[in-house]
Amino acid sequence: MTQKSFPISAEFMAAANTTPDKYVTDYQQSIESPEAIDAFWAKRAELIDWIKKPTKVSNVNYDLDDFRIKWFEDGELNISVNCLDRHLEENPYKPAIIWEGDHPSLHKIISFKELHEAVCRLGNSLRKLGVVKGDRVTLYMPMIPEAMVAMLACARIGAVHSVVFGGFSAESLGNRLIDSRSKVVITADEGLRGGKHTPLKANVDHALDMDGTESVEKVIVVHRTGNSIPMSGRRDVWYHNLVDGQSEICEPEVMNAEDPLFLLYTSGSTGKPKGVVHTTGGYITYAISTFRDVFDIKEDDVYWCTADVGWITGHTYSTYAPLANGTTTVMFEGVPEHPTWARIGHIIDKHDVTILYTAPTAIRAMMKEGDAFVRESDRSSLRLLGSVGEPINPEAWDWYYNVVGDGKCPIVDTWWQTETGGILMAPIPGTVDLKPGAAMTPLYGVKPEIVDSDGAILEGPAEGNLVISSGWPGQMRTIYNDHPRFLKTYFSDYPGHYFTGDGAQRDEDGHYWITGRVDDVLNVAGHRLGTAEIESAVVAHPATAEAAIVGMPHEIRGTGICAFIILKSGEEKTDDLKAELKRHVRAEIGPIATLDAIYMVDALPKTRSGKIMRRILRNLAAGQYVGLGDLSTLADSSVINDLVEEVKAGR
Ligand code: WTA
């Protein structure tokens, strides 16, 4: 914890939407009493156009025998109307999406009016295919405007979208299709990033060969690269043929506030990825409200969040929040290094971006390439920077602040999760001096607590597990198909609280510092991967008998993946097999699951009850061979010396 803090400039403060005093008063009100909480959120719900205004606000109880989470439960609305129709009268020609293609010569500006038309046409097409309210539609798409159009078209007709990140494998896609029992898949012929093609449609074909995917009736394919792909007669249709001739008027479905809006699969510490369910009224109220607070949004902002639509950040803060607020959102198809590392800066200048929201992993990668690339651009349009996805180390924070932001843009370090729907902690710009690496303060309505491993709530400066004792409108409602797992994962360890899975410290000033996951979830380049999920991919290879996966420090990605593998007898420990295993895991899960280190060992450190002692493996993976802590519970302590030798020798 570095305590050096950075004051916000007088110039920024003068124009900021929130003042330090206002934050303190409003925050206090937002958590004070059930009545005050309801009054706070009833006011925020006025940011939304309701078909039927809610008369009820919160209905939340974390006690397991009377558990419920409902917000605005008698309200009715349609989110696509909030994102589109309501801006048409005053601002029809304002850019809704500025799309920057993979190649710098290609960009498109789509007004709210054009976006509305595209959404209506696709909404009508989906209805024509028989998609009705409550049906699931899976999106497996590159970063092209049609991805946002498809999300909004689902929202318009009440279909529940499930976006699967385009970097996931056919197998991962298939598993998500099976769990969601989707009726339709929307994809593209290929994705294009940094000049490289990703075979999206071919992956869909492979996924649909899997048993259990029979629910899928249609595959809608966007023509992106034009390379030839097989289309199967009755099942596959081209997007452009489908929407051609459809009406630009599409009656929005009336949605109850608690009707589901989307599923988004994310990794947990055990088992298969879980389908996080978000609903309608609370989600959009929380999204727009936090967006305005945290990003200090003004009418003419050009806001760029670099997250892929396959992640929660791409849902809430690339798509729904900005569009509901009538803010121009920038969408980038490519990668920061293409054609050179100067690309991010060039895009900022080209589109006069005022707010940049990105991840520490991208910041570290750019930092490593040196300042000269960034200095190719002048970035004078920028006024605010954001960070999300993992703790940002102070060096990266400094570089982001001084080089990308030229020392004049506050950085909002935003802590939140797929489950939380929106940001829970961040320094609201203008309300507090910034401390590099700290998520600082809770947002309105959010009551964080730090607990010890017995669940005792710690006061004052403290370190422990982070729980939230309040409810907030954007929180997840359940795990799709598995409500018991939802209750067990989040509400059982610390009864009466939502358990985040993260550790945190609270400093002398009451500010929060997130220290990272305390469960078996890895945060690799800001992407969540379960160790159990990677282990089962490793042991699916015929040469392996057992595997243990742990995280290890990684210069760019924050956390790297380290595998300790026991081979089946008769298998030889060779570099070829290591390479083969690496390929295998990438094929099973996707390129984000790339093993950074593989040790082929003879035994794993286990307790007498057979549990792998991951703490020891984490130390070894980080190159710490001494001071391995208490080894008394090990079943066989002789394992350790061999392990240390094997790791040192890089076997
Ligand atoms: C981590 C991403 C520190 C954290 C929005 C959390 C962070 C997990 C921060 C959720 C941050 C996210 N500082 N850690 N500002 N933001 N995390 O579901 O461990 O992909 O639990 O949601 O990322 O990842 P997820």
XYZ file of C-alpha atoms and ligand atoms in Angstrom:
676
model
C 0.000 0.000 0.000
C 1.661 3.188 -1.090
C 0.158 6.116 0.707
C 1.222 8.784 -1.762
C -1.951 10.355 -3.008
C -2.737 12.412 -6.063
C -5.062 15.374 -5.685
C -7.535 16.052 -8.476
C -6.793 19.261 -10.377
C -8.762 22.402 -9.535
C -9.876 22.554 -13.132
C -11.388 19.048 -13.008
C -12.940 19.704 -9.615
C -14.617 22.882 -10.829
C -16.510 21.002 -13.535
C -17.047 17.691 -11.696
C -20.592 16.373 -11.230
C -20.017 15.431 -7.582
C -18.286 17.278 -4.734
C -16.569 15.660 -1.734
C -19.351 16.817 0.605
C -22.098 15.654 -1.690
C -20.557 12.182 -1.900
C -20.391 11.891 1.888
C -23.987 13.038 2.402
C -25.468 10.990 -0.433
C -23.505 7.885 0.513
C -24.650 8.131 4.101
C -28.243 8.431 2.983
C -27.900 5.534 0.573
C -27.077 3.040 3.350
C -28.694 4.584 6.417
C -32.000 2.764 6.863
C -34.335 0.673 4.709
C -36.475 3.760 4.061
C -33.490 5.912 3.134
C -32.169 3.188 0.829
C -35.507 2.968 -0.941
C -35.750 6.746 -1.225
C -32.260 6.854 -2.730
C -32.954 4.215 -5.370
C -36.448 5.471 -6.154
C -34.810 8.753 -7.129
C -32.189 6.974 -9.249
C -34.928 4.950 -10.970
C -36.159 8.240 -12.399
C -33.225 8.032 -14.814
C -35.168 5.256 -16.540
C -38.251 5.500 -18.759
C -40.712 3.010 -17.307
C -43.780 1.661 -19.050
C -45.230 1.232 -15.601
C -43.446 3.071 -12.819
C -42.522 0.819 -9.904
C -44.269 1.452 -6.597
C -41.915 -0.897 -4.763
C -38.157 -0.419 -4.514
C -36.081 -3.026 -2.689
C -37.034 -6.442 -1.410
C -33.793 -8.068 -0.334
C -33.108 -10.620 2.361
C -29.864 -12.629 2.538
C -31.116 -15.033 5.251
C -31.126 -18.459 3.671
C -34.499 -19.496 5.102
C -36.247 -16.473 3.583
C -33.899 -15.530 0.790
C -34.924 -13.003 -1.858
C -33.459 -10.331 -4.080
C -35.957 -8.185 -5.953
C -35.797 -4.601 -7.079
C -38.600 -2.434 -8.482
C -40.614 -5.638 -8.661
C -43.880 -4.208 -9.992
C -42.178 -1.929 -12.556
C -42.365 -2.559 -16.298
C -39.979 -1.350 -18.950
C -38.011 -2.235 -22.031
C -34.274 -1.649 -21.978
C -33.853 -1.179 -25.728
C -36.388 1.651 -25.549
C -34.237 3.242 -22.878
C -31.098 2.799 -24.972
C -32.617 3.930 -28.265
C -36.162 5.235 -28.702
C -36.004 7.792 -25.960
C -33.046 9.561 -27.579
C -34.650 9.798 -31.007
C -36.623 12.948 -30.506
C -33.803 15.178 -29.308
C -30.696 13.460 -30.605
C -31.473 11.174 -33.544
C -28.230 11.925 -35.380
C -25.879 11.843 -32.410
C -23.352 9.030 -32.825
C -24.399 6.079 -30.700
C -21.525 3.822 -31.743
C -18.220 4.881 -33.234
C -16.825 1.674 -34.601
C -13.106 1.437 -35.333
C -12.200 -1.552 -37.473
C -9.183 -3.792 -37.131
C -7.497 -1.964 -39.988
C -6.955 1.752 -39.297
C -8.514 2.710 -42.627
C -11.908 1.419 -41.557
C -14.401 3.077 -39.263
C -18.148 3.586 -39.109
C -20.332 6.019 -37.225
C -23.792 4.790 -36.326
C -26.347 7.300 -35.070
C -28.992 6.504 -32.488
C -31.530 6.558 -35.334
C -29.553 4.084 -37.419
C -28.949 1.862 -34.423
C -32.637 1.914 -33.598
C -33.491 0.832 -37.139
C -30.940 -1.972 -37.124
C -32.174 -3.254 -33.775
C -35.797 -3.194 -34.894
C -34.999 -5.045 -38.105
C -33.155 -7.774 -36.251
C -35.807 -7.892 -33.509
C -38.462 -8.496 -36.157
C -36.301 -11.136 -37.830
C -35.818 -13.015 -34.578
C -39.548 -12.912 -33.921
C -40.126 -14.277 -37.395
C -37.831 -17.178 -36.593
C -40.097 -17.946 -33.655
C -38.004 -16.436 -30.862
C -40.286 -15.332 -28.042
C -39.872 -13.708 -24.651
C -37.717 -15.860 -22.353
C -35.998 -17.842 -25.152
C -32.211 -17.865 -24.971
C -30.090 -16.564 -27.847
C -26.325 -17.127 -27.801
C -24.016 -14.549 -29.349
C -20.544 -15.647 -30.412
C -19.299 -12.577 -32.163
C -16.351 -10.383 -32.951
C -16.272 -6.728 -31.883
C -18.526 -5.458 -34.637
C -21.625 -3.235 -34.283
C -23.877 -6.223 -35.006
C -22.867 -7.615 -31.589
C -24.444 -4.638 -29.837
C -27.359 -4.669 -32.282
C -27.970 -8.319 -31.406
C -27.884 -7.703 -27.652
C -30.351 -4.849 -27.986
C -32.582 -6.797 -30.402
C -32.838 -9.581 -27.825
C -33.667 -7.022 -25.153
C -36.301 -5.530 -27.440
C -38.212 -8.785 -27.862
C -37.541 -10.135 -24.374
C -35.137 -12.882 -25.420
C -32.363 -13.623 -22.928
C -28.941 -13.208 -24.501
C -25.904 -15.219 -23.571
C -22.765 -13.719 -25.059
C -19.855 -16.130 -25.315
C -16.448 -14.459 -25.763
C -15.163 -15.050 -29.312
C -11.839 -16.274 -27.895
C -13.445 -19.312 -26.294
C -13.105 -22.666 -28.023
C -15.832 -24.649 -29.773
C -15.949 -26.933 -26.740
C -16.484 -24.038 -24.301
C -19.154 -22.599 -26.581
C -20.842 -25.990 -26.812
C -20.989 -26.389 -23.041
C -22.599 -22.977 -22.701
C -25.128 -23.797 -25.428
C -26.030 -27.002 -23.648
C -26.524 -25.281 -20.303
C -28.549 -22.379 -21.715
C -30.521 -24.499 -24.213
C -30.353 -21.664 -26.716
C -32.719 -21.551 -29.662
C -30.597 -19.358 -31.906
C -26.890 -18.610 -32.272
C -25.707 -15.342 -33.814
C -22.137 -15.354 -35.071
C -19.916 -14.112 -37.916
C -18.100 -15.934 -40.675
C -14.801 -15.020 -39.028
C -13.402 -12.621 -36.486
C -10.549 -10.297 -37.419
C -8.043 -9.049 -34.859
C -4.589 -7.753 -35.604
C -4.968 -9.074 -39.151
C -5.561 -12.606 -37.870
C -8.723 -14.520 -38.666
C -10.679 -16.508 -36.061
C -12.927 -19.244 -37.425
C -16.082 -18.327 -35.507
C -18.607 -20.045 -37.766
C -16.481 -23.196 -37.975
C -16.324 -23.237 -34.170
C -20.111 -22.952 -34.010
C -20.366 -25.920 -36.377
C -18.085 -27.975 -34.121
C -19.973 -26.917 -31.021
C -23.261 -27.954 -32.600
C -21.849 -31.419 -33.225
C -21.850 -31.922 -29.449
C -24.622 -33.939 -27.873
C -27.104 -31.755 -26.039
C -27.027 -28.812 -28.423
C -30.175 -29.905 -30.283
C -32.127 -26.927 -28.941
C -30.369 -24.703 -31.497
C -32.660 -24.253 -34.496
C -30.966 -21.438 -36.376
C -27.517 -19.977 -36.814
C -27.421 -16.381 -38.033
C -24.123 -15.447 -39.666
C -22.794 -11.922 -40.154
C -20.671 -11.470 -43.260
C -17.478 -9.939 -41.857
C -14.370 -11.144 -43.682
C -16.070 -12.783 -46.643
C -13.847 -15.856 -46.621
C -15.749 -18.896 -47.710
C -17.421 -20.910 -44.981
C -19.804 -23.845 -45.170
C -23.470 -22.918 -44.661
C -25.827 -25.736 -43.869
C -29.054 -25.407 -45.815
C -31.880 -25.290 -43.331
C -30.074 -24.267 -40.186
C -27.781 -21.413 -41.257
C -28.889 -18.021 -42.555
C -26.946 -14.909 -43.500
C -27.664 -11.946 -41.257
C -27.975 -9.524 -44.188
C -30.499 -11.723 -45.979
C -32.511 -12.140 -42.823
C -32.857 -8.460 -41.928
C -33.282 -7.318 -45.518
C -36.789 -5.958 -46.037
C -37.743 -6.168 -42.360
C -39.692 -3.271 -40.909
C -37.891 -0.538 -38.979
C -40.632 -0.586 -36.411
C -40.531 -3.317 -33.828
C -42.955 -3.245 -30.933
C -40.938 -3.556 -27.714
C -41.866 -6.386 -25.389
C -43.172 -5.256 -22.026
C -40.736 -6.614 -19.452
C -41.229 -6.895 -15.742
C -38.323 -5.389 -13.787
C -37.386 -8.878 -12.574
C -37.525 -10.600 -15.992
C -34.077 -11.838 -17.014
C -32.111 -9.694 -19.453
C -29.077 -11.887 -19.954
C -26.957 -14.822 -18.852
C -23.218 -14.492 -18.760
C -21.044 -17.482 -18.002
C -18.140 -16.940 -15.662
C -15.638 -19.186 -13.927
C -15.985 -20.177 -10.306
C -13.644 -21.941 -7.936
C -15.257 -25.317 -8.558
C -16.924 -27.123 -11.401
C -18.123 -25.762 -14.704
C -18.590 -22.061 -15.515
C -21.833 -20.749 -14.088
C -24.514 -18.770 -15.898
C -24.839 -15.517 -13.987
C -28.400 -14.197 -14.375
C -29.079 -10.465 -14.519
C -32.556 -8.995 -14.662
C -34.000 -5.880 -16.210
C -35.090 -2.972 -14.017
C -32.461 -3.087 -11.287
C -29.645 -3.826 -13.720
C -30.276 -0.856 -15.980
C -30.916 1.521 -13.080
C -27.647 0.492 -11.483
C -25.776 0.594 -14.803
C -26.812 4.116 -15.771
C -26.484 5.438 -12.258
C -22.932 4.154 -11.640
C -21.896 5.146 -15.168
C -22.860 8.761 -14.527
C -21.227 8.854 -11.101
C -17.953 7.099 -11.806
C -17.224 8.551 -15.238
C -18.460 12.058 -14.429
C -20.409 11.911 -17.666
C -21.152 15.049 -19.684
C -23.394 15.437 -22.711
C -20.614 15.600 -25.311
C -18.317 12.895 -23.958
C -16.874 10.373 -26.373
C -16.425 7.369 -24.164
C -14.280 4.373 -24.991
C -14.320 1.174 -23.002
C -11.929 -1.331 -24.561
C -13.579 -4.433 -23.070
C -14.849 -7.138 -25.395
C -18.634 -7.579 -25.400
C -17.973 -11.148 -24.251
C -17.246 -9.890 -20.714
C -19.430 -8.137 -18.176
C -17.605 -4.833 -18.713
C -18.542 -5.004 -22.381
C -22.173 -5.543 -21.387
C -22.602 -2.886 -18.723
C -20.088 -0.207 -19.596
C -19.605 -0.567 -23.380
C -23.208 -1.182 -24.284
C -26.090 -0.740 -21.859
C -24.981 2.120 -19.592
C -23.628 4.484 -22.244
C -26.481 3.891 -24.665
C -29.168 4.206 -21.973
C -27.533 7.493 -21.020
C -27.355 8.690 -24.631
C -23.546 8.707 -24.576
C -21.433 7.944 -27.646
C -19.607 4.650 -27.150
C -16.483 3.660 -29.081
C -16.105 0.044 -30.136
C -12.745 -1.280 -31.346
C -12.455 -4.475 -33.302
C -8.694 -4.890 -33.121
C -5.798 -5.124 -30.704
C -3.579 -2.386 -29.199
C -0.464 -3.531 -31.066
C -1.883 -3.468 -34.574
C -0.469 -2.089 -36.764
C 1.817 -0.676 -34.024
C 1.606 0.011 -30.291
C 0.653 3.595 -31.145
C -2.849 2.464 -32.115
C -4.688 3.303 -28.880
C -3.367 6.876 -28.959
C -4.236 7.253 -32.626
C -7.806 6.119 -32.003
C -8.124 8.619 -29.146
C -7.014 11.453 -31.428
C -9.020 10.272 -34.419
C -12.330 10.211 -32.555
C -11.589 12.840 -29.867
C -12.082 10.328 -27.089
C -12.619 12.043 -23.724
C -12.798 9.001 -21.424
C -10.719 5.840 -21.751
C -11.621 2.766 -19.682
C -9.243 -0.183 -19.985
C -7.480 -2.965 -18.083
C -4.124 -3.041 -16.256
C -2.916 -5.858 -18.515
C -3.267 -3.611 -21.584
C -1.605 -0.731 -19.745
C 1.370 -2.916 -18.745
C 1.716 -4.271 -22.275
C 1.832 -0.737 -23.726
C 4.168 0.461 -20.989
C 6.645 -2.269 -21.844
C 6.886 -1.017 -25.433
C 8.023 2.414 -24.277
C 6.585 5.938 -24.213
C 7.462 6.835 -27.801
C 4.468 4.973 -29.241
C 2.041 6.790 -26.991
C 3.709 10.126 -27.714
C 2.884 9.732 -31.405
C -0.562 10.994 -30.432
C -1.414 14.181 -28.533
C -4.436 12.800 -26.593
C -5.498 16.328 -25.682
C -9.166 15.313 -25.820
C -8.770 12.960 -22.822
C -10.086 14.098 -19.446
C -10.624 10.905 -17.453
C -9.076 7.411 -17.328
C -10.490 4.208 -15.902
C -9.068 0.830 -14.910
C -10.872 -2.475 -14.380
C -10.424 -6.206 -14.040
C -7.537 -6.689 -11.637
C -5.493 -4.751 -9.136
C -3.402 -2.111 -10.891
C 0.198 -2.018 -9.697
C 1.528 1.440 -8.780
C 4.098 1.471 -11.635
C 1.387 0.870 -14.217
C -0.850 3.421 -12.479
C 1.943 6.063 -12.650
C 2.593 5.397 -16.292
C -1.105 5.484 -17.171
C -1.450 8.744 -15.254
C 1.680 10.535 -16.450
C 2.175 9.215 -19.974
C -1.269 8.274 -21.331
C -3.089 10.960 -19.340
C -0.259 13.529 -19.474
C -0.635 14.059 -15.728
C -3.984 15.786 -16.047
C -6.622 13.031 -16.041
C -7.867 11.412 -12.833
C -7.855 7.599 -12.856
C -10.905 5.771 -11.580
C -9.855 2.316 -10.400
C -13.156 0.445 -10.532
C -13.659 -2.752 -8.573
C -16.586 -5.019 -9.402
C -17.485 -8.477 -10.756
C -19.654 -10.260 -13.314
C -21.951 -11.033 -10.407
C -22.314 -7.443 -9.256
C -23.596 -6.149 -12.605
C -21.901 -2.804 -12.124
C -19.093 -1.054 -10.259
C -19.190 -1.373 -6.456
C -16.099 0.617 -5.526
C -14.236 3.447 -7.202
C -13.078 6.921 -6.334
C -15.857 9.123 -7.732
C -13.721 11.709 -9.523
C -13.565 14.997 -7.700
C -14.580 13.578 -4.324
C -11.289 12.186 -3.056
C -7.535 12.288 -3.705
C -6.391 9.208 -5.608
C -4.118 6.502 -4.226
C -2.471 4.354 -6.917
C -3.707 0.782 -6.564
C -6.736 1.492 -4.382
C -10.368 1.138 -5.398
C -10.894 3.625 -2.562
C -14.541 4.145 -1.715
C -17.832 2.274 -2.017
C -20.445 3.593 -4.409
C -23.904 4.580 -3.219
C -25.886 1.791 -1.631
C -22.863 -0.486 -1.248
C -21.836 -1.465 2.262
C -18.509 -3.326 2.227
C -17.185 -5.125 5.292
C -13.933 -6.934 5.954
C -14.298 -10.210 7.807
C -11.812 -12.675 9.214
C -11.923 -16.366 8.325
C -14.429 -17.008 11.134
C -16.742 -14.376 9.749
C -16.140 -11.786 12.470
C -16.529 -8.264 11.111
C -13.303 -6.276 11.513
C -13.357 -2.572 12.312
C -10.889 0.178 11.417
C -7.745 -0.570 9.418
C -7.921 -4.287 8.655
C -7.195 -7.012 6.156
C -9.391 -10.000 5.388
C -12.131 -11.258 3.126
C -14.400 -8.773 1.451
C -18.164 -9.132 1.848
C -21.033 -6.781 1.053
C -23.778 -6.560 3.620
C -26.239 -4.481 1.600
C -28.201 -5.313 -1.533
C -27.932 -3.168 -4.687
C -30.131 -3.114 -7.760
C -27.544 -4.447 -10.235
C -26.663 -7.613 -8.348
C -27.112 -11.067 -9.897
C -30.296 -12.933 -9.026
C -29.285 -16.557 -9.464
C -27.104 -19.038 -11.317
C -29.005 -20.292 -14.335
C -30.340 -23.797 -13.644
C -28.659 -23.918 -10.245
C -30.137 -21.756 -7.502
C -28.671 -23.960 -4.718
C -25.164 -23.348 -6.074
C -25.902 -19.612 -6.059
C -26.850 -19.653 -2.384
C -23.939 -21.880 -1.475
C -21.288 -19.912 -3.378
C -22.212 -16.416 -2.285
C -24.352 -16.503 0.854
C -23.309 -19.510 2.940
C -19.751 -18.834 4.117
C -20.646 -15.533 5.788
C -24.364 -15.713 6.594
C -26.253 -12.497 5.936
C -23.580 -11.173 3.542
C -22.689 -11.457 -0.106
C -19.210 -13.033 -0.302
C -17.123 -11.568 -3.121
C -14.331 -14.158 -3.288
C -11.852 -11.266 -3.011
C -9.554 -10.201 -0.227
C -9.177 -6.545 0.742
C -7.419 -4.151 3.059
C -8.903 -1.038 4.628
C -6.342 1.643 5.448
C -6.186 4.377 8.103
C -8.373 6.665 6.011
C -11.027 3.984 5.551
C -10.035 3.427 1.905
C -10.214 -0.010 0.313
C -7.448 -1.867 -1.502
C -8.424 -5.074 -3.296
C -5.726 -7.706 -2.803
C -7.058 -10.328 -5.246
C -8.996 -13.579 -5.221
C -8.992 -15.652 -2.065
C -10.588 -18.655 -3.791
C -9.407 -20.908 -6.605
C -10.213 -18.437 -9.345
C -7.333 -17.041 -11.404
C -7.445 -13.595 -12.891
C -5.343 -13.906 -16.039
C -5.053 -10.647 -17.967
C -8.268 -9.571 -16.276
C -10.075 -12.726 -17.440
C -11.456 -15.174 -14.932
C -10.482 -18.813 -15.124
C -11.224 -21.512 -12.571
C -8.301 -23.729 -11.584
C -10.713 -26.695 -11.524
C -11.754 -25.955 -15.090
C -8.156 -25.896 -16.347
C -7.269 -29.014 -14.345
C -10.069 -30.978 -15.946
C -8.918 -29.811 -19.379
C -5.377 -31.007 -18.593
C -6.439 -34.432 -17.359
C -8.663 -34.876 -20.413
C -5.375 -35.438 -22.255
C -4.565 -39.165 -22.417
C -0.977 -38.726 -21.168
C -1.885 -37.110 -17.862
C -2.943 -38.761 -14.623
C -3.356 -35.776 -12.326
C -2.907 -32.028 -12.417
C -2.855 -29.058 -10.091
C -3.136 -25.532 -11.452
C -2.002 -22.452 -9.570
C -1.412 -18.822 -10.451
C 2.068 -17.328 -10.736
C 3.227 -13.722 -11.063
C 3.264 -12.552 -14.681
C 4.774 -9.269 -15.813
C 2.044 -8.332 -18.297
C -0.954 -10.520 -17.531
C -0.735 -10.002 -13.765
C -1.300 -13.695 -13.161
C 0.079 -16.502 -15.291
C -1.026 -20.147 -15.299
C 1.289 -22.749 -13.812
C 0.558 -26.459 -14.142
C 1.973 -29.256 -11.987
C 1.302 -32.465 -13.839
C 1.700 -36.129 -13.004
C 1.959 -38.198 -16.157
C 0.530 -41.669 -16.590
C 3.108 -44.388 -16.081
C 5.060 -45.101 -19.215
C 4.726 -41.495 -20.490
C 7.987 -39.648 -20.954
C 8.636 -36.153 -19.652
C 9.549 -34.345 -22.864
C 9.382 -30.778 -24.151
C 7.268 -32.031 -27.025
C 4.683 -33.324 -24.602
C 4.707 -29.979 -22.778
C 4.013 -28.169 -26.042
C 1.326 -30.695 -26.866
C -0.368 -30.164 -23.475
C -0.280 -26.417 -23.960
C -1.980 -26.769 -27.345
C -4.481 -29.189 -25.886
C -5.646 -26.824 -23.116
C -5.936 -23.920 -25.549
C -8.095 -26.068 -27.780
C -10.271 -27.221 -24.882
C -10.911 -23.830 -23.283
C -9.569 -21.169 -25.633
C -6.390 -19.152 -26.156
C -6.900 -17.258 -22.885
C -6.046 -20.492 -21.098
C -2.398 -20.671 -22.122
C -0.185 -22.556 -19.676
C 2.799 -20.324 -18.892
C 4.779 -22.943 -16.999
C 4.480 -26.714 -16.870
C 6.257 -28.902 -14.339
C 6.045 -32.638 -14.809
C 6.416 -33.966 -11.304
C 6.312 -37.363 -9.621
C 4.029 -36.404 -6.744
C 1.918 -33.509 -5.513
C 1.969 -32.198 -1.935
C -1.180 -33.490 -0.255
C -2.655 -33.418 3.199
C -3.480 -36.663 4.964
C -7.056 -36.268 3.769
C -5.806 -36.063 0.195
C -6.249 -32.338 -0.445
C -3.615 -30.719 -2.619
C -1.743 -28.017 -0.691
C -1.904 -25.286 -3.294
C -0.194 -22.770 -1.046
C 3.048 -24.721 -1.458
C 2.636 -24.968 -5.201
C 1.944 -21.228 -5.445
C 5.186 -20.513 -3.614
C 7.160 -22.851 -5.856
C 5.565 -21.383 -8.976
C 6.670 -17.941 -7.806
C 10.228 -19.192 -7.340
C 10.117 -19.292 -3.536
C 11.797 -22.481 -2.470
C 12.409 -21.732 1.181
C 10.087 -20.666 3.961
C 7.239 -22.776 2.609
C 5.327 -22.406 5.862
C 3.708 -25.043 8.014
C 4.272 -28.455 6.433
C 3.018 -30.520 9.368
C -0.255 -31.495 7.718
C 1.507 -33.011 4.708
C 0.907 -36.727 4.263
C 4.449 -37.245 2.985
C 6.912 -34.425 3.549
C 9.622 -36.031 1.437
C 7.608 -34.941 -1.595
C 8.759 -31.381 -1.035
C 12.476 -31.862 -1.679
C 11.793 -33.690 -4.916
C 9.347 -31.007 -5.984
C 11.825 -28.224 -5.311
C 14.449 -30.062 -7.357
C 12.023 -30.654 -10.199
C 10.906 -27.023 -10.293
C 14.449 -25.665 -10.067
C 15.477 -27.899 -12.929
C 12.452 -26.683 -14.909
C 11.235 -30.210 -15.518
C -10.968 -8.636 -10.006
C -14.693 -7.819 -14.019
C -8.749 -5.252 -8.210
C -11.493 -9.134 -8.677
C -15.437 -6.495 -13.840
C -12.899 -9.583 -9.021
C -10.332 -6.252 -9.550
C -12.734 -10.119 -10.412
C -10.755 -4.989 -10.009
C -14.003 -10.068 -11.196
C -10.061 -3.829 -9.522
C -11.978 -6.530 -10.927
N -9.074 -4.018 -8.621
N -9.336 -6.372 -8.652
N -10.352 -2.599 -9.924
N -11.775 -5.205 -10.865
N -11.111 -7.174 -10.147
O -16.122 -11.134 -13.051
O -10.701 -10.224 -8.274
O -14.436 -10.696 -14.888
O -13.410 -10.544 -8.140
O -15.483 -8.857 -13.555
O -11.733 -9.292 -11.003
O -13.794 -10.405 -12.533
P -14.984 -10.350 -13.566
